[in-house]
Coordinates of C-alpha atoms in Angstrom, one line a residue:
Chain A
M15 CA -4.0 92.3 -20.2
R16 CA -7.1 93.7 -18.4
K17 CA -7.4 93.4 -15.2
N18 CA -10.7 91.9 -13.8
W19 CA -11.1 95.3 -11.1
W20 CA -14.8 94.0 -10.1
L21 CA -13.8 90.8 -9.7
S22 CA -9.9 92.4 -6.4
V23 CA -13.6 94.3 -5.1
I24 CA -15.7 91.1 -4.7
L25 CA -11.8 89.9 -3.6
I26 CA -11.4 92.6 -1.0
L27 CA -14.8 92.4 0.3
V28 CA -15.1 88.4 1.0
M29 CA -11.3 89.2 3.3
I30 CA -13.3 91.9 5.1
F31 CA -15.9 89.7 6.2
L32 CA -13.4 87.2 7.6
I33 CA -10.8 89.2 9.2
G34 CA -12.6 92.1 9.7
P35 CA -14.4 91.3 13.3
F36 CA -11.7 89.5 14.3
L37 CA -10.1 92.7 14.5
I38 CA -12.7 94.1 16.3
I39 CA -12.0 91.5 19.4
F40 CA -7.9 91.7 18.6
I41 CA -8.0 95.7 18.4
S42 CA -10.2 96.1 21.4
A43 CA -9.1 93.8 23.6
F44 CA -6.2 96.2 23.7
G45 CA -8.9 99.2 25.0
N46 CA -7.6 100.5 28.4
E47 CA -12.0 101.6 29.1
A48 CA -14.1 100.1 31.1
S49 CA -16.5 98.9 28.1
L50 CA -16.0 97.5 25.2
R51 CA -15.5 100.1 21.9
F52 CA -14.1 100.4 18.4
P53 CA -12.0 101.3 18.0
P54 CA -10.4 101.9 22.0
R55 CA -8.8 105.2 22.5
G56 CA -5.9 103.9 24.7
F57 CA -3.3 100.7 25.3
T58 CA -3.7 98.6 28.0
L59 CA -3.1 94.9 28.4
D60 CA -4.7 94.8 31.5
W61 CA -8.0 92.7 30.2
F62 CA -5.1 89.5 29.5
K63 CA -3.9 89.9 33.4
K64 CA -7.6 89.7 33.9
V65 CA -9.6 87.1 32.1
L66 CA -5.6 85.1 32.9
T67 CA -6.7 85.8 37.0
M68 CA -9.9 84.6 37.2
P69 CA -11.3 81.7 38.6
M70 CA -13.8 81.2 37.1
F71 CA -12.5 81.7 33.8
L72 CA -9.8 79.8 34.5
D73 CA -12.0 76.9 36.4
S74 CA -14.5 77.1 32.9
L75 CA -11.1 76.7 30.5
K76 CA -10.1 73.9 32.3
L77 CA -13.7 72.0 32.0
S78 CA -14.1 72.9 28.6
L79 CA -10.1 72.2 27.5
R80 CA -11.3 68.5 29.3
L81 CA -14.5 68.6 27.3
G82 CA -12.8 68.6 24.2
V83 CA -10.0 66.1 24.7
F84 CA -11.7 63.8 26.3
S85 CA -15.6 63.2 24.6
S86 CA -12.8 63.2 20.6
L87 CA -11.2 60.6 22.7
I88 CA -14.2 58.8 23.6
A89 CA -15.4 59.6 20.4
M90 CA -13.1 58.4 18.5
L91 CA -12.8 54.9 20.0
L92 CA -16.0 54.8 19.1
G93 CA -16.2 56.0 16.0
L94 CA -13.5 54.7 14.7
P95 CA -15.0 51.2 15.1
V96 CA -18.7 51.9 13.3
A97 CA -16.4 53.8 10.7
Y98 CA -14.1 51.3 9.3
V99 CA -17.6 48.9 9.5
I100 CA -19.4 50.9 6.8
S101 CA -16.3 51.6 4.9
R102 CA -15.6 47.6 4.2
Y103 CA -18.5 46.1 4.9
D104 CA -21.7 46.1 3.0
F105 CA -25.1 44.9 5.1
R106 CA -28.2 45.3 5.7
G107 CA -28.9 48.5 7.7
K108 CA -25.9 50.2 6.8
R109 CA -27.9 53.1 4.6
F110 CA -29.7 53.4 8.1
I111 CA -26.3 53.5 9.9
E112 CA -24.8 56.9 7.9
L113 CA -28.3 58.2 8.1
T114 CA -28.5 58.1 12.3
T115 CA -24.9 59.5 12.2
T116 CA -25.9 63.2 10.8
F117 CA -28.7 63.3 13.2
P118 CA -27.2 65.8 15.0
V119 CA -26.2 67.1 12.7
I120 CA -30.1 67.2 10.9
I121 CA -31.4 68.1 14.1
P122 CA -31.5 71.8 16.3
Q123 CA -28.3 71.2 18.9
M124 CA -31.3 72.8 21.6
V125 CA -33.7 70.5 20.6
A126 CA -30.7 67.4 21.1
G127 CA -29.6 70.1 25.0
L128 CA -33.8 69.4 26.0
A129 CA -33.6 66.1 25.3
L130 CA -30.5 65.1 26.9
L131 CA -31.6 66.9 29.6
R132 CA -34.7 65.3 30.2
T133 CA -32.4 62.6 30.2
F134 CA -30.0 62.5 32.7
V135 CA -30.3 66.0 35.0
M136 CA -33.6 65.7 35.3
L137 CA -33.1 61.9 36.4
N138 CA -29.6 63.1 38.2
L139 CA -27.8 59.9 37.2
F140 CA -24.2 60.7 36.8
S141 CA -22.1 64.5 38.2
I142 CA -22.5 67.3 35.9
E143 CA -19.0 67.3 34.2
I144 CA -20.2 63.2 33.5
T145 CA -23.0 64.2 31.7
L146 CA -21.3 67.1 29.7
L147 CA -19.4 64.7 28.1
I148 CA -21.7 62.8 27.4
G149 CA -23.7 65.3 25.7
H150 CA -20.2 66.0 23.6
T151 CA -19.2 63.2 23.3
A152 CA -23.0 62.5 21.4
I153 CA -22.6 66.3 19.5
V154 CA -18.7 65.3 18.2
L155 CA -19.2 61.4 17.2
P156 CA -20.9 61.7 13.5
Y157 CA -18.4 64.2 12.9
V158 CA -16.0 61.4 13.8
I159 CA -17.2 59.2 12.7
R160 CA -17.8 61.1 9.1
N161 CA -14.3 62.5 8.2
V162 CA -12.7 58.8 9.8
I163 CA -15.0 57.3 6.9
S164 CA -13.6 59.6 4.4
T165 CA -10.8 59.4 5.2
L166 CA -10.8 54.9 4.6
V167 CA -12.7 55.3 1.5
N168 CA -8.9 56.7 0.4
F169 CA -7.0 53.7 2.0
P170 CA -7.5 51.1 -0.9
P171 CA -8.8 47.8 0.7
S172 CA -6.6 45.5 -1.4
I173 CA -3.5 47.3 0.8
E174 CA -5.3 45.7 2.9
E175 CA -6.1 41.5 1.1
A176 CA -2.0 42.2 0.7
A177 CA -1.4 42.4 4.0
V178 CA -4.1 39.2 4.8
S179 CA -2.5 36.9 1.5
L180 CA 0.6 37.7 3.7
G181 CA -0.4 35.5 6.9
A182 CA -1.7 38.3 8.4
S183 CA -5.2 38.7 10.0
R184 CA -8.1 40.9 9.9
V185 CA -7.7 42.7 12.5
R186 CA -3.2 42.8 12.6
S187 CA -3.5 44.3 9.2
F188 CA -6.4 46.7 10.6
F189 CA -3.3 47.7 13.6
I190 CA 0.3 47.3 11.5
V191 CA -1.2 49.4 7.5
V192 CA -4.6 50.9 8.1
L193 CA -3.7 52.7 11.6
P194 CA -1.1 54.2 10.1
N195 CA -1.4 54.7 7.7
I196 CA -4.8 56.7 8.8
T197 CA -3.0 58.8 11.7
T198 CA -3.4 62.3 9.3
G199 CA -6.7 61.3 9.5
L200 CA -7.4 60.8 12.8
I201 CA -5.7 63.9 13.7
S202 CA -7.7 66.2 11.6
A203 CA -10.5 64.6 12.6
F204 CA -9.5 65.4 16.7
I205 CA -9.1 68.2 15.9
L206 CA -11.6 69.1 14.0
T207 CA -13.8 67.1 17.1
F208 CA -12.3 69.0 20.1
I209 CA -12.8 72.8 18.6
T210 CA -16.6 71.3 17.8
S211 CA -16.8 70.5 21.4
F212 CA -14.6 73.2 23.1
N213 CA -17.0 76.2 20.2
N214 CA -20.5 74.7 21.6
V215 CA -23.1 76.3 23.4
P216 CA -26.8 74.9 22.7
I217 CA -25.3 71.3 24.1
S218 CA -23.2 73.0 27.4
L219 CA -26.7 75.0 27.8
F220 CA -29.0 72.4 29.2
L221 CA -26.5 70.6 30.8
T222 CA -24.1 72.3 32.8
G223 CA -25.0 73.2 36.5
P224 CA -23.9 75.1 39.8
G225 CA -20.7 75.6 39.8
V226 CA -20.0 73.7 36.8
S227 CA -19.9 76.0 33.4
T228 CA -17.7 76.0 30.2
L229 CA -15.6 78.2 28.8
P230 CA -18.8 80.0 26.2
I231 CA -21.5 79.7 28.2
V232 CA -19.6 81.9 31.1
M233 CA -18.6 84.0 28.5
M234 CA -21.8 84.2 27.3
T235 CA -23.0 84.9 31.1
Y236 CA -20.4 87.0 31.8
M237 CA -20.9 89.1 28.5
E238 CA -24.6 89.6 29.8
Y239 CA -23.5 91.8 33.6
Y240 CA -19.8 93.4 32.2
F241 CA -19.4 94.6 28.2
N242 CA -15.3 94.9 28.8
P243 CA -12.9 93.9 27.2
S244 CA -12.4 91.8 28.5
I245 CA -14.7 89.7 26.5
A246 CA -11.6 90.5 23.4
A247 CA -8.6 89.4 25.3
L248 CA -10.6 86.2 26.3
A249 CA -11.8 85.8 22.7
T250 CA -8.3 86.8 21.8
I251 CA -6.4 83.6 23.5
L252 CA -8.4 81.2 22.2
I253 CA -7.5 83.1 18.8
A254 CA -3.8 82.5 18.8
M255 CA -4.9 78.7 20.2
T256 CA -6.9 78.0 17.6
V257 CA -3.9 79.0 15.2
G258 CA -1.2 77.9 17.7
I259 CA -2.9 74.2 17.5
V260 CA -2.9 73.9 13.1
A261 CA -0.4 75.5 12.3
I262 CA 1.8 73.5 15.1
S263 CA -0.3 70.9 13.1
Q264 CA -0.2 71.8 9.7
K265 CA 4.0 71.8 10.3
L266 CA 4.1 68.3 11.4
L267 CA 1.4 66.1 9.2
G268 CA 1.3 68.9 6.5
F269 CA -1.9 69.7 7.3
S270 CA -3.4 71.5 4.0
R271 CA -3.6 68.2 2.5
M272 CA -6.3 67.0 5.7
M273 CA -8.9 69.5 5.2
Chain B
M293 CA -5.4 15.6 -8.2
A294 CA -4.5 18.7 -10.0
F295 CA -2.0 21.0 -8.6
L296 CA -4.9 23.1 -7.6
E297 CA -8.7 22.6 -8.6
M298 CA -11.5 23.9 -8.4
K299 CA -15.0 21.5 -8.2
N300 CA -18.3 22.6 -8.9
I301 CA -17.6 25.8 -7.6
A302 CA -20.4 28.8 -6.6
V303 CA -20.3 31.5 -5.8
M304 CA -22.6 35.4 -5.3
Y305 CA -22.4 38.3 -4.6
Q306 CA -24.6 40.0 -1.7
K307 CA -27.3 41.1 -3.9
G308 CA -27.9 37.1 -4.6
Q309 CA -26.8 37.2 -8.3
R310 CA -24.0 34.2 -9.1
I311 CA -21.0 35.5 -10.7
L312 CA -19.3 31.3 -10.6
E313 CA -22.2 28.5 -10.2
N314 CA -20.6 25.2 -10.8
F315 CA -17.1 26.5 -12.2
N316 CA -14.0 23.3 -12.0
L317 CA -10.8 23.7 -13.6
Q318 CA -7.5 22.0 -12.5
V319 CA -4.4 23.4 -12.6
E320 CA -1.1 21.4 -12.9
K321 CA 2.2 22.4 -10.5
G322 CA 4.2 25.1 -11.9
T323 CA 2.0 26.3 -14.7
F324 CA 1.6 29.1 -16.0
L325 CA -2.5 29.4 -16.8
S326 CA -4.6 32.7 -17.6
L327 CA -7.8 33.6 -17.3
L328 CA -8.6 35.8 -19.7
G329 CA -12.3 37.4 -20.9
P330 CA -14.1 40.5 -21.0
S331 CA -15.3 42.2 -17.6
G332 CA -18.2 40.8 -15.4
C333 CA -16.4 37.3 -17.5
G334 CA -16.3 35.7 -13.6
K335 CA -12.1 35.8 -15.0
T336 CA -11.7 37.9 -10.8
T337 CA -13.5 36.5 -9.1
T338 CA -12.2 32.8 -9.5
L339 CA -8.7 34.2 -8.7
R340 CA -10.3 35.6 -5.3
T341 CA -11.9 33.0 -4.4
I342 CA -8.9 30.8 -4.6
A343 CA -7.1 34.0 -2.8
G344 CA -10.0 33.8 -0.4
F345 CA -11.2 36.8 -0.6
L346 CA -14.5 35.5 -1.8
A347 CA -16.4 33.1 0.2
I348 CA -17.4 29.4 -1.3
Q349 CA -20.5 29.0 -1.5
E350 CA -20.8 25.2 -3.1
G351 CA -18.3 23.3 -4.0
E352 CA -15.1 22.2 -3.4
L353 CA -11.4 23.6 -3.8
F354 CA -8.3 22.0 -3.2
I355 CA -4.8 23.2 -3.0
N356 CA -2.2 20.6 -3.3
G357 CA -4.9 17.5 -1.5
K358 CA -5.9 20.0 0.4
L359 CA -9.7 21.1 1.0
Y360 CA -9.3 24.7 1.2
N361 CA -13.1 25.6 1.7
K362 CA -12.9 27.3 5.7
V363 CA -9.2 28.1 5.5
P364 CA -9.0 32.3 5.8
T365 CA -6.9 33.4 3.4
H366 CA -4.2 34.7 6.5
K367 CA -3.4 30.8 6.3
R368 CA -4.1 29.9 2.8
N369 CA -0.1 30.8 1.8
L370 CA -0.4 32.4 -1.5
G371 CA 0.7 34.9 -3.0
V372 CA -1.4 38.1 -4.8
V373 CA 0.0 40.9 -7.0
F374 CA -2.8 43.6 -7.1
Q375 CA -3.6 45.5 -10.6
N376 CA -2.9 48.5 -8.2
Y377 CA 0.0 46.4 -6.7
A378 CA -1.5 47.5 -3.3
L379 CA 2.3 47.8 -1.6
F380 CA 2.1 49.3 1.8
P381 CA 3.0 53.4 1.7
H382 CA 4.5 53.3 5.2
L383 CA 7.1 50.8 4.9
S384 CA 10.1 51.3 2.8
V385 CA 10.6 48.7 0.0
F386 CA 12.4 46.1 2.5
D387 CA 10.0 46.2 5.1
N388 CA 7.4 45.8 2.4
V389 CA 9.6 42.6 0.9
A390 CA 9.8 40.7 4.4
F391 CA 6.4 41.4 6.1
G392 CA 5.2 37.8 4.9
L393 CA 9.0 36.1 6.6
K394 CA 7.6 38.6 9.8
M395 CA 4.2 37.2 10.0
R396 CA 6.2 33.9 9.7
K397 CA 7.8 34.7 12.6
V398 CA 11.5 33.8 10.6
E399 CA 14.3 34.7 12.4
P400 CA 15.9 38.0 11.6
S401 CA 19.4 37.2 9.8
E402 CA 17.4 34.7 7.0
R403 CA 14.8 37.4 6.9
K404 CA 17.2 39.0 5.7
K405 CA 18.4 36.8 2.9
R406 CA 15.8 36.2 1.5
V407 CA 14.3 39.7 1.1
M408 CA 17.0 40.9 -0.6
K409 CA 17.4 37.9 -2.9
A410 CA 13.5 38.8 -3.6
I411 CA 14.5 42.7 -4.6
E412 CA 17.2 41.1 -6.6
I413 CA 15.3 38.4 -8.5
V414 CA 13.1 41.8 -9.3
G415 CA 16.1 43.6 -10.7
L416 CA 14.7 46.7 -7.8
K417 CA 18.3 46.0 -6.4
G418 CA 19.2 49.5 -4.6
F419 CA 16.0 50.5 -4.0
E420 CA 16.0 48.9 -0.5
E421 CA 15.2 52.0 1.6
R422 CA 13.3 53.6 -0.6
L423 CA 9.4 54.9 0.2
P424 CA 6.5 53.3 -2.5
S425 CA 6.0 56.4 -3.0
R426 CA 9.3 57.4 -5.0
L427 CA 9.2 54.1 -7.3
S428 CA 7.6 54.7 -10.7
G429 CA 4.7 52.5 -11.7
G430 CA 6.3 49.9 -12.9
Q431 CA 8.8 49.5 -10.0
Q432 CA 6.1 49.5 -7.6
Q433 CA 4.7 46.1 -9.2
R434 CA 7.9 44.6 -9.2
V435 CA 8.1 45.3 -5.5
G436 CA 4.5 43.5 -5.1
I437 CA 6.3 40.1 -7.2
A438 CA 8.6 40.5 -4.7
R439 CA 6.8 40.5 -1.9
A440 CA 4.9 38.4 -3.4
V441 CA 7.3 35.6 -4.7
V442 CA 9.2 35.9 -1.3
I443 CA 7.0 33.9 0.8
E444 CA 7.7 30.9 -0.9
P445 CA 4.0 30.5 -1.8
D446 CA 1.9 27.7 -3.3
V447 CA 0.5 29.3 -5.8
L448 CA 1.2 33.3 -6.8
L449 CA -1.6 35.2 -7.7
M450 CA -1.6 37.8 -10.4
D451 CA -4.7 40.2 -11.0
E452 CA -3.7 42.1 -13.9
P453 CA -1.0 43.0 -12.9
L454 CA 0.4 45.0 -15.8
S455 CA -2.6 47.3 -16.9
N456 CA -1.7 50.4 -14.5
L457 CA 1.5 50.6 -16.4
D458 CA 2.3 52.6 -20.1
A459 CA 2.0 50.5 -22.7
N460 CA 5.9 49.4 -23.7
L461 CA 6.6 48.9 -19.5
R462 CA 4.0 46.4 -20.0
L463 CA 5.3 44.7 -22.6
E464 CA 8.2 44.3 -20.7
M465 CA 7.6 43.3 -17.3
R466 CA 5.6 40.3 -19.5
A467 CA 8.5 38.5 -20.5
E468 CA 10.0 39.9 -16.7
I469 CA 7.1 38.4 -15.0
R470 CA 7.2 34.8 -17.6
R471 CA 11.3 35.0 -16.5
I472 CA 10.4 34.9 -12.2
Q473 CA 7.9 32.9 -12.6
K474 CA 9.6 30.1 -15.1
E475 CA 13.1 30.8 -12.7
I476 CA 11.6 29.8 -9.3
G477 CA 9.3 28.1 -11.0
I478 CA 5.9 28.6 -9.8
T479 CA 2.5 27.9 -10.3
T480 CA 1.2 31.3 -11.1
I481 CA -2.7 32.4 -12.5
Y482 CA -3.1 35.3 -14.0
V483 CA -6.0 37.6 -14.6
T484 CA -5.6 39.1 -18.0
H485 CA -8.5 40.8 -20.5
D486 CA -5.9 41.1 -22.8
Q487 CA -5.5 38.0 -25.4
S488 CA -1.9 39.1 -26.3
E489 CA -0.6 39.5 -22.9
A490 CA -2.1 35.8 -22.1
I491 CA -0.9 34.5 -25.0
A492 CA 2.1 35.7 -25.0
M493 CA 2.9 34.8 -21.4
S494 CA 1.0 31.5 -21.1
D495 CA 1.2 28.6 -20.0
K496 CA -2.2 27.6 -20.7
V497 CA -5.6 29.7 -21.2
A498 CA -8.8 29.6 -19.8
L499 CA -11.0 32.4 -21.3
L500 CA -14.2 32.8 -19.3
N501 CA -17.2 33.4 -20.6
S502 CA -19.7 34.4 -17.5
G503 CA -18.9 32.3 -15.2
R504 CA -18.2 29.5 -17.4
I505 CA -14.5 28.9 -19.0
E506 CA -15.5 28.6 -23.1
Q507 CA -12.5 26.8 -23.1
L508 CA -8.4 25.8 -21.9
G509 CA -5.9 25.0 -24.0
T510 CA -3.1 26.1 -25.0
P511 CA -2.2 29.1 -26.2
Q512 CA -1.8 28.3 -29.9
E513 CA -4.8 26.3 -29.7
I514 CA -6.2 28.7 -28.1
Y515 CA -5.5 31.3 -30.7
Y516 CA -5.4 29.0 -33.8
S517 CA -8.9 26.0 -33.3
P518 CA -11.0 27.9 -31.2
E519 CA -13.7 25.7 -30.1
T520 CA -16.5 28.2 -30.3
S521 CA -17.4 31.6 -31.7
F522 CA -17.0 33.3 -28.6
V523 CA -13.9 32.2 -28.2
A524 CA -13.5 33.0 -32.1
R525 CA -14.5 36.6 -31.1
F526 CA -12.2 37.2 -28.5
M527 CA -8.8 36.0 -30.7
G528 CA -9.4 38.2 -33.2
F529 CA -11.9 36.7 -36.0
Q530 CA -14.4 37.9 -37.2
E531 CA -17.7 37.6 -40.0
I532 CA -17.2 37.0 -43.3
A533 CA -20.2 35.0 -44.5
N534 CA -23.8 33.2 -43.2
G535 CA -24.4 29.9 -45.0
T536 CA -25.9 26.4 -44.6
V537 CA -23.7 23.4 -44.4
S538 CA -23.4 21.9 -47.0
E539 CA -21.0 18.8 -46.1
I540 CA -18.1 17.8 -43.1
T541 CA -15.7 16.5 -44.4
G542 CA -12.3 15.0 -41.8
G543 CA -11.9 18.4 -39.8
K544 CA -13.1 20.7 -43.3
C545 CA -16.8 21.1 -44.8
F546 CA -18.5 23.4 -46.9
V547 CA -20.6 26.1 -46.5
N548 CA -23.3 27.3 -49.2
T549 CA -23.6 31.2 -48.1
G550 CA -25.4 31.5 -51.6
E551 CA -22.9 32.8 -53.6
V552 CA -20.7 30.1 -53.6
S553 CA -19.7 27.0 -51.1
L554 CA -17.1 28.0 -49.3
E555 CA -14.6 25.3 -48.8
V556 CA -13.5 25.3 -44.6
R557 CA -13.0 24.0 -41.2
S558 CA -15.2 22.6 -38.8
S559 CA -15.9 22.5 -35.8
S560 CA -17.6 20.3 -33.3
E561 CA -20.9 22.2 -32.7
I562 CA -21.1 22.4 -36.6
S563 CA -23.4 19.4 -37.9
R564 CA -25.0 18.9 -41.9
G565 CA -27.8 21.5 -42.9
C566 CA -27.5 23.3 -40.1
K567 CA -26.8 27.4 -40.5
A568 CA -23.7 28.4 -40.0
V569 CA -21.9 31.8 -39.7
V570 CA -17.8 31.0 -41.4
F571 CA -14.9 33.3 -39.1
G572 CA -11.9 34.6 -40.3
R573 CA -9.5 37.1 -39.0
Q574 CA -9.2 39.8 -41.1
K575 CA -5.3 40.1 -41.9
N576 CA -6.0 36.2 -43.7
L577 CA -7.8 38.2 -46.4
N578 CA -6.6 39.2 -49.5
L579 CA -8.0 40.8 -52.0
L580 CA -8.4 39.5 -55.3
K581 CA -8.7 40.8 -59.0
E582 CA -10.6 38.0 -59.4
R583 CA -13.3 34.7 -58.2
S584 CA -10.6 31.8 -57.8
D585 CA -10.8 29.3 -55.6
N586 CA -13.0 29.5 -52.6
S587 CA -13.2 33.5 -52.3
L588 CA -16.4 35.8 -51.7
K589 CA -17.5 39.1 -54.1
G590 CA -18.3 42.0 -52.1
L591 CA -18.0 46.2 -52.6
V592 CA -15.6 48.5 -52.2
K593 CA -17.3 50.7 -49.7
A594 CA -14.2 53.5 -48.6
K595 CA -10.8 53.8 -49.7
I596 CA -8.5 55.3 -46.6
F597 CA -5.2 56.0 -47.9
Q598 CA -2.6 55.7 -44.8
G599 CA 0.6 57.1 -45.9
D600 CA 2.3 53.6 -46.7
S601 CA -0.7 51.9 -47.2
V602 CA -4.0 51.5 -48.1
L603 CA -7.3 50.3 -46.0
Y604 CA -10.2 49.3 -48.4
I605 CA -13.2 48.5 -46.4
V606 CA -15.3 46.1 -48.1
E607 CA -19.0 44.6 -47.8
L608 CA -19.9 41.0 -48.3
G609 CA -23.6 41.6 -48.2
D610 CA -25.4 41.1 -44.6
Q611 CA -24.7 43.7 -43.0
I612 CA -21.1 42.3 -43.2
Q613 CA -18.1 44.4 -43.3
I614 CA -14.5 44.0 -43.4
N615 CA -11.5 45.4 -43.1
S616 CA -8.6 45.0 -45.7
E617 CA -4.7 46.6 -45.6
V618 CA -3.2 46.4 -49.2
S619 CA 0.1 47.9 -49.4
V620 CA 0.3 51.2 -51.9
E621 CA 1.2 49.6 -55.2
Q622 CA -1.7 47.2 -55.0
A623 CA -4.3 49.3 -55.0
L624 CA -5.5 49.2 -57.5
W625 CA -9.7 49.9 -56.5
N626 CA -11.4 52.6 -56.0
E627 CA -14.7 53.0 -54.3
G628 CA -18.3 51.8 -55.8
D629 CA -15.5 49.2 -57.9
T630 CA -16.2 45.1 -57.3
V631 CA -13.5 42.9 -55.6
F632 CA -13.2 39.5 -54.2
I633 CA -12.2 38.3 -51.1
A634 CA -9.3 34.7 -51.1
I635 CA -11.0 32.6 -47.9
D636 CA -8.4 30.3 -46.2
R637 CA -9.4 27.8 -45.6
N638 CA -7.2 27.0 -43.3
L639 CA -7.2 29.0 -41.4
S640 CA -11.3 30.0 -41.8
I641 CA -13.5 27.9 -39.2
A642 CA -17.0 27.6 -39.3
F643 CA -19.4 27.8 -36.7
K644 CA -23.4 27.5 -35.6
R645 CA -25.1 31.1 -36.0
E646 CA -26.0 31.3 -32.8
E647 CA -30.1 32.2 -32.5
R648 CA -31.1 35.8 -32.4

């Protein structure tokens, strides 16, 4: 059989595009010079030690983790009933609600951030962290709704009807029949929203304030002044974390089915 | 009053079109009734209305003398068996069957006894701990049936329970379902679009057409004595001749086709002088060499050798074509030959011609 050599070339090119940037960051994180360069001349782990002890990074990391977890949880609580109603019932205005769940994906996040800035920060209604939490929840909510809808659509309504016919009320059958069967979908939605919140720059940019900033914003600001491998080290740590989460969930849930 | 009674029921879907209107149905206790009809005829709607999945806009639904219009599904005590089985994927066979008893707060020892008995009735002993995904389609539907009957429902509702199974298994499950139904003597309403399934399993068959019952009767009545041309067509009759009714006497009538006067059974909808269509079953049509009493002339359009038989396609005029299978020894005609078709006076029926 003759090999399709040009297909192999394309495949290799794509792999370089996909993995290349990550490899460059990964390798330069171990460089021993004061500025980021590739390939590095010497090897050191100092940058890792440095970023893990800098309070600026640690505090913003903690804030980003808190924001990711809580905005995802709140979005889940708000989004699940909405997704359920959309996937199970026909009603007037359903199309409109479905459309609005795509707004935050369509509207440039810079604009959304500015809008939130005008409403919350200018009015000084809440603390910065609460404002950030509101902003992040708004950004991840559509992802929750869309993901949970697609999970629910794959769960036959007749199974719920079976539960109801056997004596469970609608609400009860949701908790004892639907919920146990969509946990995989919910967890995958959670991971997706967590990562979306964790990586978000445009919304956070407008809503952060003195002393309270998310990790991506801190990294961005830091890079404006210093261009040393500590950022690469931090990025490597973050990538390792994400890969770890995905790997664990794959082991536990059969993640490949979910994404 | 019948055990289950639907009186002047109207059911609408969201978009406003009425699926059922002025719908009446009576089912006696212990009866196996099939709702038969083409897709969109309202049979599933009827079942879902009884189950309470659809709201009744007008009319009344009585079960065991009690008005059920406003009773929510989970308080109706009905067993429902679904086309796609609808088993709980996260629960074992045992827990699936036990679900309804748990909801009814039946105490665990009693619950276990009843679940095991139901599992035994459907022939799944030894499969209690399996998850539904590890069962075949036929086994899954047995779980579905056990789960529905274990709660001792007032009525068992089955929505095309066999249509996802392959042909052989379907035949086997027909007998199984009928056996289980007789064993526990449960009033059953069974939805199907398969006429052979309906007549093989039922005590009574209701044939539905666009939201109305066209005919309700025993399988024999439905099969041999269709009352309308719709029922006749659905039960495998086809048009064999057009003509005018010249005489009606004692259940028989004469239809003048212009060529001959055919004596066939009359239906209630025809009268003297009206335009009529004669319906017959293909397998009751015999080819003849010469004209005989009660026969039609036809032209052989095609002769198809099928191994142990020969299929003739015969044109009878008026754009009517019939197929007739004969054994190889009797295949005397070739394409273009004239042939005569014997019309059985007891197995053919005349209906009024629908104006087009």
